[in-house]
Amino acid sequence: MKDLIEQVDANLQAHEEFGNSGRIIALNIERYKFALAVLAQNDAELQALLPAVERLDEPLANKILGDLLVRAELEAAIERLETPASPIQDTRRLTWCLQRSLAIAGETKSLSAAAMERDFQVGPDIEGRRIWVWDLPDGSEPVADALREALRLGFMPGGHCEAQIIRPTPQMVQQLDRACALLQALAPQVAHSVFSHLHSVAIAHMRNERGPMLTASGGDSTPCMIFIAPEELANPWDTAVHIMHEAVHLKLSDMVRTSAAVVEEAMVTLPWGREISVSNCLFAFHAYVHLQLFRTAVEQLGPQYHAAYGAPESYLANTRPHAMSVVNTAATTPFSRGHQRMIYLGEQFRTTWASYLTPAARRMVDWLCEAIGPMVDMRIERADDARATPVEAQTATAPAPTTRYAKNPKLHLRPLKEHGILFASAIEQPQIRKLNTAAWLMFELCDGRNERDLAQAYAQITGVAEDRAWQKVEPMLGHLLASGMIVPIDEAAIDGAAVAREGRAA
């Protein structure tokens, strides 16, 4: 059983796109650098900071651009950039945060961590950084005031939630740290991965419309941060579950910043009595899969740690039941256990709800089912597989040529050849887009070619059969056109493009 646990622990980090935290974080850093370049085009102060940002190595960039205040301001600026009706971009606060962060880049703490009164840190060292614990003094100071404002405006926005942060005692910090150590002992690779996305922890009393909350992870105003209720710290087994649960959410949040997960944000009703969005269900499924590993590790490997942490059942009297718990759960009611919910959600995403997901999210669901497969049989026949063949047959042939396409000359671009990704933004539609390798190739092929020429070129380069290439080309062409990345061109431009192409061929 130890070998199986180690196998699944490794499986959940093995996928380059969905499991590799280093890659996910690196892409986010590149996204932020690209966003800064776009935002700085009309801002001299921000423009002056760009060279220093570009010189940061990855750990330092993660420390500065992952700081709560800097990242919150960046996400707010990106949202304004991508919202057509938003007010004129004001980057003064972002510039202020970034200037102060760069000024202390050589010090051990990030801007927000340095504002805490006591230096409380927990968890292992991840590339020179540990998780800091919120301990903001009461006095007014610019950084402290900005942090309070970020929490006031950004704690789970739209969820009718409120949080009252409390200052930790040394005992609370010790309880957090021992839970981190327990998580690391039982699932070391998953622990290392999720700690990479977690920069800070706040202890807080929280409520939403359904009552007191045990834990939470914030929105864009409190990025890289999780919240835990103080009464949840006494039981290290469930404290570890809480940290893992919320940090796994942070990992998926980082992933979907550069890759859309849903094509339709429908509301669905769950058999355990909740009506929530498809996105929230995907986050829940992603967490339940990871928690299944931890639950199995607690059952199989946990006894060797009972002497150090106490047996889970020894905490039963003071623990509330919940689906994530490894100590106390209302197991007699349907879907009260995490693994039951995991199986239900996996089945829905591979059948009834599959149409709500992007192709990338479908691939992630398939990978999660495969990764946890050695522990739980998640082989579920995909309903839409049966419909794929006739649809492909109907759309396989490129239409008669009607239009030629070229790249929009008014673009911001940031190619990441090592990742096979191109970040792009059209000046007229300044939304930050991430083109994968196939879409990037299609973008490069748009040099005056028509539909038939594009399909032929794509087939020749990728090795896809010519009679199937249009099926791949058509949706990419549509997305590039809709996003303003490419434009139809007139006859004069066609002649010039053709000459240029012939010249290159010679």
Short mmCIF file of C-alpha atoms in Angstrom, two decimals:
data_model
loop_
_atom_site.label_atom_id
_atom_site.label_comp_id
_atom_site.label_asym_id
_atom_site.label_seq_id
_atom_site.Cartn_x
_atom_site.Cartn_y
_atom_site.Cartn_z
CA MET A 1 0.00 0.00 0.00
CA LYS A 2 2.92 2.37 0.70
CA ASP A 3 4.07 1.92 -2.90
CA LEU A 4 0.58 2.67 -4.21
CA ILE A 5 0.36 5.87 -2.14
CA GLU A 6 3.76 6.96 -3.40
CA GLN A 7 2.67 6.19 -6.96
CA VAL A 8 -0.47 8.32 -6.74
CA ASP A 9 1.45 11.07 -4.91
CA ALA A 10 3.79 11.14 -7.90
CA ASN A 11 0.97 10.78 -10.45
CA LEU A 12 -0.67 13.97 -9.22
CA GLN A 13 2.42 16.03 -10.08
CA ALA A 14 3.50 14.18 -13.19
CA HIS A 15 1.40 15.96 -15.80
CA GLU A 16 3.35 18.83 -17.32
CA GLU A 17 0.31 21.06 -17.90
CA PHE A 18 -1.96 20.16 -14.95
CA GLY A 19 0.37 18.79 -12.28
CA ASN A 20 3.70 20.60 -12.57
CA SER A 21 3.46 23.50 -10.12
CA GLY A 22 6.77 24.94 -11.27
CA ARG A 23 5.45 25.27 -14.81
CA ILE A 24 2.09 26.66 -13.67
CA ILE A 25 3.78 29.33 -11.55
CA ALA A 26 6.30 30.15 -14.29
CA LEU A 27 3.48 30.75 -16.77
CA ASN A 28 1.72 33.05 -14.32
CA ILE A 29 4.90 35.04 -13.82
CA GLU A 30 5.21 35.43 -17.61
CA ARG A 31 1.55 36.47 -17.74
CA TYR A 32 2.18 39.17 -15.15
CA LYS A 33 5.29 40.42 -16.94
CA PHE A 34 3.35 40.56 -20.19
CA ALA A 35 0.46 42.39 -18.49
CA LEU A 36 2.88 44.92 -17.02
CA ALA A 37 4.31 45.59 -20.48
CA VAL A 38 0.82 46.15 -21.90
CA LEU A 39 -0.20 48.37 -18.97
CA ALA A 40 3.05 50.37 -19.18
CA GLN A 41 2.65 51.47 -22.78
CA ASN A 42 1.04 54.75 -21.63
CA ASP A 43 2.62 54.97 -18.18
CA ALA A 44 6.18 56.27 -17.91
CA GLU A 45 6.63 55.29 -14.24
CA LEU A 46 5.51 51.74 -14.84
CA GLN A 47 7.58 51.59 -18.02
CA ALA A 48 10.66 52.53 -15.99
CA LEU A 49 10.13 49.53 -13.68
CA LEU A 50 9.93 46.93 -16.46
CA PRO A 51 13.70 46.30 -16.90
CA ALA A 52 14.05 45.55 -13.18
CA VAL A 53 11.09 43.16 -13.31
CA GLU A 54 12.51 41.38 -16.36
CA ARG A 55 15.85 40.88 -14.59
CA LEU A 56 14.26 39.02 -11.65
CA ASP A 57 15.06 35.33 -11.52
CA GLU A 58 12.10 32.99 -11.06
CA PRO A 59 12.15 32.63 -7.23
CA LEU A 60 12.51 36.39 -6.79
CA ALA A 61 9.83 37.10 -9.40
CA ASN A 62 7.52 34.69 -7.58
CA LYS A 63 8.23 36.41 -4.28
CA ILE A 64 7.53 39.91 -5.67
CA LEU A 65 4.75 39.20 -8.17
CA GLY A 66 3.24 36.64 -5.78
CA ASP A 67 3.09 39.14 -2.93
CA LEU A 68 -0.49 39.68 -1.81
CA LEU A 69 -0.64 43.42 -2.54
CA VAL A 70 1.33 43.39 -5.80
CA ARG A 71 -0.58 40.45 -7.20
CA ALA A 72 -3.95 41.82 -6.08
CA GLU A 73 -3.21 45.11 -7.85
CA LEU A 74 -2.02 43.25 -10.95
CA GLU A 75 -5.17 41.15 -11.12
CA ALA A 76 -7.34 44.24 -10.63
CA ALA A 77 -5.45 46.05 -13.40
CA ILE A 78 -5.78 43.06 -15.74
CA GLU A 79 -9.52 42.88 -15.06
CA ARG A 80 -9.91 46.58 -15.89
CA LEU A 81 -7.79 46.07 -18.99
CA GLU A 82 -10.03 43.28 -20.20
CA THR A 83 -13.37 44.90 -19.34
CA PRO A 84 -14.54 47.17 -22.16
CA ALA A 85 -16.71 49.39 -19.95
CA SER A 86 -14.13 49.79 -17.17
CA PRO A 87 -12.91 53.27 -16.16
CA ILE A 88 -9.64 54.65 -17.49
CA GLN A 89 -6.74 52.56 -16.26
CA ASP A 90 -5.15 53.98 -13.12
CA THR A 91 -1.88 52.22 -12.37
CA ARG A 92 -0.65 54.50 -9.56
CA ARG A 93 -1.36 51.98 -6.79
CA LEU A 94 0.20 49.13 -8.77
CA THR A 95 3.27 51.26 -9.45
CA TRP A 96 3.51 52.15 -5.75
CA CYS A 97 3.36 48.49 -4.68
CA LEU A 98 5.85 47.40 -7.30
CA GLN A 99 8.32 50.18 -6.50
CA ARG A 100 8.27 49.31 -2.80
CA SER A 101 8.59 45.59 -3.50
CA LEU A 102 11.54 46.04 -5.84
CA ALA A 103 13.21 48.30 -3.29
CA ILE A 104 13.23 45.46 -0.72
CA ALA A 105 13.87 42.66 -3.21
CA GLY A 106 17.15 41.74 -1.51
CA GLU A 107 15.50 41.27 1.87
CA THR A 108 14.01 38.02 3.07
CA LYS A 109 10.37 39.11 3.29
CA SER A 110 7.94 40.23 0.64
CA LEU A 111 6.15 43.59 0.92
CA SER A 112 3.08 42.20 2.70
CA ALA A 113 4.98 39.81 4.96
CA ALA A 114 7.22 42.68 6.08
CA ALA A 115 4.15 44.58 7.32
CA MET A 116 3.39 41.93 9.95
CA GLU A 117 4.37 42.74 13.52
CA ARG A 118 5.72 39.29 14.39
CA ASP A 119 7.63 37.03 12.05
CA PHE A 120 5.48 33.90 12.15
CA GLN A 121 6.36 31.37 9.46
CA VAL A 122 5.25 27.78 8.93
CA GLY A 123 5.87 24.90 6.56
CA PRO A 124 8.99 23.89 4.66
CA ASP A 125 11.34 26.20 2.80
CA ILE A 126 10.24 26.34 -0.84
CA GLU A 127 12.97 28.03 -2.89
CA GLY A 128 13.92 30.37 -0.06
CA ARG A 129 10.37 31.17 1.01
CA ARG A 130 8.20 29.85 3.84
CA ILE A 131 4.48 30.46 4.43
CA TRP A 132 3.95 33.58 6.54
CA VAL A 133 1.11 33.96 9.05
CA TRP A 134 -1.04 37.10 9.12
CA ASP A 135 -0.25 39.19 12.22
CA LEU A 136 -0.94 42.79 11.23
CA PRO A 137 -0.63 45.38 14.03
CA ASP A 138 -3.47 47.81 14.68
CA GLY A 139 -1.69 51.03 13.78
CA SER A 140 -2.15 52.88 10.49
CA GLU A 141 0.65 52.62 7.94
CA PRO A 142 0.35 52.70 4.13
CA VAL A 143 1.09 49.01 3.51
CA ALA A 144 -0.98 47.90 6.51
CA ASP A 145 -3.91 50.08 5.40
CA ALA A 146 -3.69 48.64 1.88
CA LEU A 147 -3.71 45.09 3.26
CA ARG A 148 -6.81 45.80 5.38
CA GLU A 149 -8.52 47.30 2.34
CA ALA A 150 -7.64 44.25 0.24
CA LEU A 151 -9.27 42.00 2.81
CA ARG A 152 -12.31 44.24 3.23
CA LEU A 153 -13.03 44.31 -0.50
CA GLY A 154 -11.71 40.97 -1.56
CA PHE A 155 -12.54 38.21 0.88
CA MET A 156 -14.48 35.77 -1.30
CA PRO A 157 -16.22 38.51 -3.30
CA GLY A 158 -19.79 37.80 -4.36
CA GLY A 159 -20.18 35.00 -1.85
CA HIS A 160 -21.92 37.00 0.92
CA CYS A 161 -19.01 36.13 3.16
CA GLU A 162 -17.26 38.00 5.92
CA ALA A 163 -14.05 37.37 7.81
CA GLN A 164 -12.83 38.66 11.14
CA ILE A 165 -9.07 38.19 11.22
CA ILE A 166 -7.63 37.38 14.61
CA ARG A 167 -3.99 37.74 15.61
CA PRO A 168 -2.42 34.32 16.21
CA THR A 169 -0.94 33.07 19.42
CA PRO A 170 2.41 31.26 19.25
CA GLN A 171 0.46 28.06 19.98
CA MET A 172 -1.73 28.58 16.91
CA VAL A 173 1.35 29.06 14.75
CA GLN A 174 2.85 25.89 16.19
CA GLN A 175 -0.37 24.02 15.40
CA LEU A 176 -0.27 25.26 11.81
CA ASP A 177 3.36 24.22 11.46
CA ARG A 178 2.80 20.70 12.81
CA ALA A 179 -0.11 20.24 10.38
CA CYS A 180 2.18 21.28 7.51
CA ALA A 181 4.75 18.74 8.73
CA LEU A 182 2.10 16.01 8.91
CA LEU A 183 0.91 16.79 5.39
CA GLN A 184 4.48 16.68 4.15
CA ALA A 185 5.10 13.34 5.88
CA LEU A 186 2.04 11.62 4.41
CA ALA A 187 1.95 13.06 0.87
CA PRO A 188 5.34 14.71 0.29
CA GLN A 189 5.04 15.45 -3.41
CA VAL A 190 1.52 16.86 -3.25
CA ALA A 191 2.55 18.88 -0.17
CA HIS A 192 5.55 20.40 -1.94
CA SER A 193 3.37 21.23 -4.93
CA VAL A 194 0.57 22.97 -3.04
CA PHE A 195 2.95 24.81 -0.69
CA SER A 196 4.43 26.34 -3.85
CA HIS A 197 1.13 28.14 -4.45
CA LEU A 198 0.52 29.14 -0.81
CA HIS A 199 2.27 32.27 0.47
CA SER A 200 0.30 33.13 3.60
CA VAL A 201 -2.27 31.89 6.12
CA ALA A 202 -4.72 33.98 8.13
CA ILE A 203 -6.62 32.72 11.15
CA ALA A 204 -10.12 34.09 11.10
CA HIS A 205 -13.72 33.71 12.17
CA MET A 206 -15.68 33.45 8.91
CA ARG A 207 -19.32 33.25 7.93
CA ASN A 208 -21.32 32.96 4.77
CA GLU A 209 -25.07 32.72 4.17
CA ARG A 210 -25.04 29.08 5.35
CA GLY A 211 -23.31 29.77 8.66
CA PRO A 212 -19.77 29.56 10.11
CA MET A 213 -17.01 28.53 7.72
CA LEU A 214 -14.12 26.22 8.58
CA THR A 215 -11.74 27.44 5.89
CA ALA A 216 -11.60 29.60 2.78
CA SER A 217 -9.30 30.67 0.01
CA GLY A 218 -9.71 34.23 -1.11
CA GLY A 219 -10.32 35.81 -4.45
CA ASP A 220 -8.06 37.99 -6.54
CA SER A 221 -7.76 40.57 -3.74
CA THR A 222 -6.24 37.97 -1.40
CA PRO A 223 -4.23 35.76 -3.76
CA CYS A 224 -1.88 33.00 -2.58
CA MET A 225 -3.63 33.10 0.80
CA ILE A 226 -5.89 30.80 2.79
CA PHE A 227 -8.02 31.32 5.90
CA ILE A 228 -8.59 28.83 8.73
CA ALA A 229 -10.95 29.07 11.70
CA PRO A 230 -9.05 28.98 15.04
CA GLU A 231 -11.07 26.06 16.42
CA GLU A 232 -9.86 23.92 13.48
CA LEU A 233 -6.23 24.09 14.60
CA ALA A 234 -6.42 21.72 17.57
CA ASN A 235 -6.75 18.61 15.41
CA PRO A 236 -3.59 18.25 13.25
CA TRP A 237 -5.14 15.64 10.95
CA ASP A 238 -7.99 17.84 9.81
CA THR A 239 -5.85 20.98 9.95
CA ALA A 240 -3.61 19.28 7.39
CA VAL A 241 -6.70 18.45 5.33
CA HIS A 242 -7.80 22.10 5.47
CA ILE A 243 -4.41 23.38 4.36
CA MET A 244 -4.25 20.86 1.53
CA HIS A 245 -7.85 21.50 0.44
CA GLU A 246 -7.48 25.27 0.17
CA ALA A 247 -3.94 25.17 -1.24
CA VAL A 248 -5.09 22.75 -3.96
CA HIS A 249 -7.72 25.36 -4.85
CA LEU A 250 -4.94 27.95 -5.13
CA LYS A 251 -3.10 25.63 -7.51
CA LEU A 252 -6.11 25.30 -9.79
CA SER A 253 -6.74 29.06 -9.54
CA ASP A 254 -3.20 29.63 -10.79
CA MET A 255 -3.78 27.13 -13.58
CA VAL A 256 -6.99 28.68 -14.90
CA ARG A 257 -5.42 32.15 -15.03
CA THR A 258 -3.70 31.02 -18.21
CA SER A 259 -6.15 28.38 -19.44
CA ALA A 260 -9.94 28.70 -19.53
CA ALA A 261 -11.82 25.84 -17.85
CA VAL A 262 -15.46 26.31 -18.81
CA VAL A 263 -17.25 27.36 -21.99
CA GLU A 264 -20.60 27.78 -20.23
CA GLU A 265 -20.90 28.76 -16.58
CA ALA A 266 -24.10 26.83 -15.84
CA MET A 267 -25.56 26.21 -12.40
CA VAL A 268 -26.01 22.60 -11.39
CA THR A 269 -27.80 20.98 -8.46
CA LEU A 270 -25.80 18.43 -6.48
CA PRO A 271 -27.35 15.40 -4.75
CA TRP A 272 -25.94 16.59 -1.41
CA GLY A 273 -28.21 19.62 -1.53
CA ARG A 274 -26.25 22.42 -3.13
CA GLU A 275 -26.77 24.45 -6.28
CA ILE A 276 -23.43 25.79 -7.50
CA SER A 277 -21.64 26.73 -10.69
CA VAL A 278 -19.85 24.26 -12.94
CA SER A 279 -16.57 26.05 -12.18
CA ASN A 280 -17.01 25.47 -8.46
CA CYS A 281 -17.79 21.82 -9.15
CA LEU A 282 -14.56 21.50 -11.13
CA PHE A 283 -12.61 23.03 -8.25
CA ALA A 284 -14.33 20.61 -5.85
CA PHE A 285 -13.54 17.59 -8.03
CA HIS A 286 -9.90 18.65 -8.34
CA ALA A 287 -9.69 18.95 -4.54
CA TYR A 288 -11.52 15.68 -3.80
CA VAL A 289 -9.09 13.73 -6.00
CA HIS A 290 -6.10 15.13 -4.10
CA LEU A 291 -7.80 14.60 -0.74
CA GLN A 292 -8.47 10.98 -1.61
CA LEU A 293 -4.70 10.46 -1.62
CA PHE A 294 -4.36 12.10 1.78
CA ARG A 295 -7.27 10.14 3.25
CA THR A 296 -5.73 6.86 2.09
CA ALA A 297 -2.33 7.89 3.44
CA VAL A 298 -3.91 8.72 6.82
CA GLU A 299 -5.57 5.30 6.96
CA GLN A 300 -2.57 3.29 5.78
CA LEU A 301 0.50 5.24 6.90
CA GLY A 302 -1.01 7.35 9.67
CA PRO A 303 -0.56 4.92 12.60
CA GLN A 304 3.22 5.38 12.57
CA TYR A 305 2.59 9.05 13.37
CA HIS A 306 0.01 8.55 16.15
CA ALA A 307 2.67 8.81 18.85
CA ALA A 308 3.71 12.25 17.60
CA TYR A 309 0.32 13.67 16.56
CA GLY A 310 -2.23 11.59 18.48
CA ALA A 311 -4.66 9.20 16.82
CA PRO A 312 -7.36 10.87 14.65
CA GLU A 313 -10.13 9.41 16.81
CA SER A 314 -8.65 11.07 19.89
CA TYR A 315 -9.88 14.40 18.48
CA LEU A 316 -13.38 13.18 17.67
CA ALA A 317 -15.19 14.88 20.56
CA ASN A 318 -14.14 18.40 19.58
CA THR A 319 -14.33 18.04 15.78
CA ARG A 320 -17.20 19.02 13.54
CA PRO A 321 -18.17 16.48 10.84
CA HIS A 322 -17.56 17.49 7.23
CA ALA A 323 -16.92 15.76 3.91
CA MET A 324 -13.21 16.57 3.93
CA SER A 325 -12.57 15.29 7.44
CA VAL A 326 -10.38 12.28 8.11
CA VAL A 327 -11.52 12.30 11.74
CA ASN A 328 -15.24 12.90 11.83
CA THR A 329 -17.80 12.60 9.04
CA ALA A 330 -21.53 12.05 8.89
CA ALA A 331 -21.05 8.79 7.03
CA THR A 332 -24.63 7.56 7.27
CA THR A 333 -26.13 10.05 4.79
CA PRO A 334 -25.64 9.76 1.01
CA PHE A 335 -22.67 11.69 -0.40
CA SER A 336 -21.41 12.69 3.05
CA ARG A 337 -17.94 11.30 2.27
CA GLY A 338 -15.42 12.99 0.02
CA HIS A 339 -14.71 9.95 -2.14
CA GLN A 340 -18.46 9.56 -2.90
CA ARG A 341 -18.59 13.15 -4.10
CA MET A 342 -15.38 12.65 -6.10
CA ILE A 343 -16.86 9.69 -7.98
CA TYR A 344 -20.13 11.52 -8.64
CA LEU A 345 -18.42 14.68 -9.92
CA GLY A 346 -16.00 12.68 -12.09
CA GLU A 347 -18.88 10.82 -13.70
CA GLN A 348 -20.81 14.03 -14.35
CA PHE A 349 -17.82 15.77 -15.92
CA ARG A 350 -17.16 12.82 -18.23
CA THR A 351 -20.80 12.54 -19.30
CA THR A 352 -23.60 15.04 -18.63
CA TRP A 353 -21.46 18.09 -17.87
CA ALA A 354 -18.70 17.45 -20.43
CA SER A 355 -20.13 20.04 -22.82
CA TYR A 356 -19.63 22.78 -20.19
CA LEU A 357 -15.85 22.28 -20.17
CA THR A 358 -13.14 23.50 -22.50
CA PRO A 359 -11.04 20.81 -24.22
CA ALA A 360 -8.23 21.53 -21.76
CA ALA A 361 -10.52 21.06 -18.75
CA ARG A 362 -11.81 17.79 -20.22
CA ARG A 363 -8.24 16.58 -20.57
CA MET A 364 -7.59 17.61 -16.97
CA VAL A 365 -10.60 15.60 -15.75
CA ASP A 366 -9.40 12.57 -17.71
CA TRP A 367 -5.92 12.95 -16.23
CA LEU A 368 -7.27 13.30 -12.67
CA CYS A 369 -9.33 10.11 -13.12
CA GLU A 370 -6.25 8.31 -14.43
CA ALA A 371 -3.97 9.65 -11.68
CA ILE A 372 -6.24 8.49 -8.87
CA GLY A 373 -7.10 5.27 -10.74
CA PRO A 374 -4.76 3.00 -8.73
CA MET A 375 -6.79 3.89 -5.60
CA VAL A 376 -10.31 4.33 -6.94
CA ASP A 377 -11.70 2.92 -10.17
CA MET A 378 -12.70 6.03 -12.11
CA ARG A 379 -13.13 4.40 -15.50
CA ILE A 380 -16.23 6.12 -16.80
CA GLU A 381 -17.21 5.94 -20.42
CA ARG A 382 -17.26 9.37 -21.99
CA ALA A 383 -20.69 9.90 -23.54
CA ASP A 384 -19.50 12.33 -26.18
CA ASP A 385 -16.87 9.93 -27.56
CA ALA A 386 -19.58 8.11 -29.46
CA ARG A 387 -20.61 11.33 -31.18
CA ALA A 388 -17.12 12.43 -32.17
CA THR A 389 -16.66 10.30 -35.28
CA PRO A 390 -19.68 11.43 -37.35
CA VAL A 391 -19.05 15.10 -36.46
CA GLU A 392 -15.43 14.77 -37.60
CA ALA A 393 -16.59 13.18 -40.86
CA GLN A 394 -18.92 16.07 -41.62
CA THR A 395 -16.33 18.79 -41.02
CA ALA A 396 -13.18 17.17 -42.35
CA THR A 397 -12.93 18.95 -45.70
CA ALA A 398 -11.85 22.56 -46.01
CA PRO A 399 -14.43 24.77 -47.75
CA ALA A 400 -13.82 26.46 -51.07
CA PRO A 401 -11.43 29.39 -50.47
CA THR A 402 -13.28 32.63 -49.75
CA THR A 403 -11.00 34.69 -47.51
CA ARG A 404 -7.33 35.20 -46.86
CA TYR A 405 -5.92 36.03 -43.43
CA ALA A 406 -2.98 37.95 -42.01
CA LYS A 407 -1.72 38.80 -38.55
CA ASN A 408 -3.11 41.95 -36.98
CA PRO A 409 -0.17 44.40 -37.10
CA LYS A 410 -1.30 46.02 -33.82
CA LEU A 411 -0.41 43.33 -31.32
CA HIS A 412 1.60 42.92 -28.13
CA LEU A 413 3.37 39.55 -28.15
CA ARG A 414 5.45 37.54 -25.65
CA PRO A 415 6.66 34.23 -27.09
CA LEU A 416 7.67 31.52 -24.61
CA LYS A 417 9.40 29.01 -26.84
CA GLU A 418 10.44 26.76 -23.95
CA HIS A 419 6.75 26.31 -23.05
CA GLY A 420 5.42 26.33 -26.62
CA ILE A 421 3.16 29.24 -25.68
CA LEU A 422 2.56 32.72 -27.05
CA PHE A 423 1.03 35.47 -24.90
CA ALA A 424 -0.72 38.03 -27.04
CA SER A 425 -2.98 41.04 -26.79
CA ALA A 426 -4.56 43.07 -29.57
CA ILE A 427 -4.46 46.82 -29.01
CA GLU A 428 -8.13 47.11 -29.97
CA GLN A 429 -9.14 44.20 -27.68
CA PRO A 430 -6.57 44.27 -24.86
CA GLN A 431 -7.49 40.92 -23.39
CA ILE A 432 -4.48 38.79 -22.49
CA ARG A 433 -4.58 35.58 -24.47
CA LYS A 434 -2.48 32.45 -24.27
CA LEU A 435 -1.98 30.56 -27.52
CA ASN A 436 -0.89 26.95 -27.21
CA THR A 437 1.52 25.44 -29.72
CA ALA A 438 -1.16 24.56 -32.27
CA ALA A 439 -2.85 27.97 -32.12
CA TRP A 440 0.54 29.68 -32.26
CA LEU A 441 1.37 27.71 -35.40
CA MET A 442 -1.95 28.69 -36.98
CA PHE A 443 -1.26 32.34 -36.09
CA GLU A 444 2.14 32.16 -37.79
CA LEU A 445 0.60 30.55 -40.89
CA CYS A 446 -1.77 33.48 -41.37
CA ASP A 447 0.39 35.35 -43.86
CA GLY A 448 -2.14 35.73 -46.65
CA ARG A 449 -3.20 32.11 -46.96
CA ASN A 450 -6.83 31.19 -47.53
CA GLU A 451 -8.72 28.42 -45.76
CA ARG A 452 -7.55 25.63 -48.09
CA ASP A 453 -3.91 26.75 -47.99
CA LEU A 454 -4.01 26.97 -44.19
CA ALA A 455 -5.36 23.44 -43.89
CA GLN A 456 -2.73 22.10 -46.29
CA ALA A 457 0.12 23.88 -44.52
CA TYR A 458 -1.09 22.72 -41.11
CA ALA A 459 -1.30 19.15 -42.38
CA GLN A 460 2.20 19.25 -43.84
CA ILE A 461 3.79 20.66 -40.67
CA THR A 462 1.96 18.60 -38.06
CA GLY A 463 1.55 15.34 -39.98
CA VAL A 464 -2.23 15.38 -39.60
CA ALA A 465 -3.96 13.77 -42.58
CA GLU A 466 -5.05 16.43 -45.05
CA ASP A 467 -8.65 15.28 -45.02
CA ARG A 468 -8.75 15.83 -41.23
CA ALA A 469 -6.73 19.03 -41.00
CA TRP A 470 -9.65 21.41 -41.50
CA GLN A 471 -11.33 20.00 -38.44
CA LYS A 472 -8.32 21.21 -36.43
CA VAL A 473 -7.84 24.46 -38.35
CA GLU A 474 -11.41 25.79 -38.40
CA PRO A 475 -11.94 26.40 -34.65
CA MET A 476 -8.45 27.89 -34.21
CA LEU A 477 -9.04 30.22 -37.15
CA GLY A 478 -12.36 31.27 -35.64
CA HIS A 479 -10.82 32.03 -32.24
CA LEU A 480 -7.93 33.98 -33.75
CA LEU A 481 -10.32 36.03 -35.86
CA ALA A 482 -12.77 36.70 -33.01
CA SER A 483 -9.96 37.79 -30.69
CA GLY A 484 -8.51 40.21 -33.22
CA MET A 485 -5.26 38.28 -33.54
CA ILE A 486 -5.73 37.92 -37.30
CA VAL A 487 -7.69 39.94 -39.83
CA PRO A 488 -9.07 39.29 -43.33
CA ILE A 489 -6.93 41.07 -45.92
CA ASP A 490 -7.73 42.80 -49.18
CA GLU A 491 -6.44 41.94 -52.66
CA ALA A 492 -3.48 44.33 -52.57
CA ALA A 493 -2.27 42.80 -49.35
CA ILE A 494 -2.77 39.36 -50.81
CA ASP A 495 -0.38 40.10 -53.67
CA GLY A 496 2.26 41.41 -51.25
CA ALA A 497 1.91 38.44 -48.93
CA ALA A 498 2.15 35.98 -51.80
CA VAL A 499 5.33 37.62 -53.07
CA ALA A 500 6.81 37.54 -49.58
CA ARG A 501 5.94 33.87 -49.15
CA GLU A 502 7.41 32.95 -52.53
CA GLY A 503 10.54 34.91 -51.64
CA ARG A 504 11.00 33.01 -48.38
CA ALA A 505 10.41 29.71 -50.17
CA ALA A 506 13.16 30.55 -52.65
#
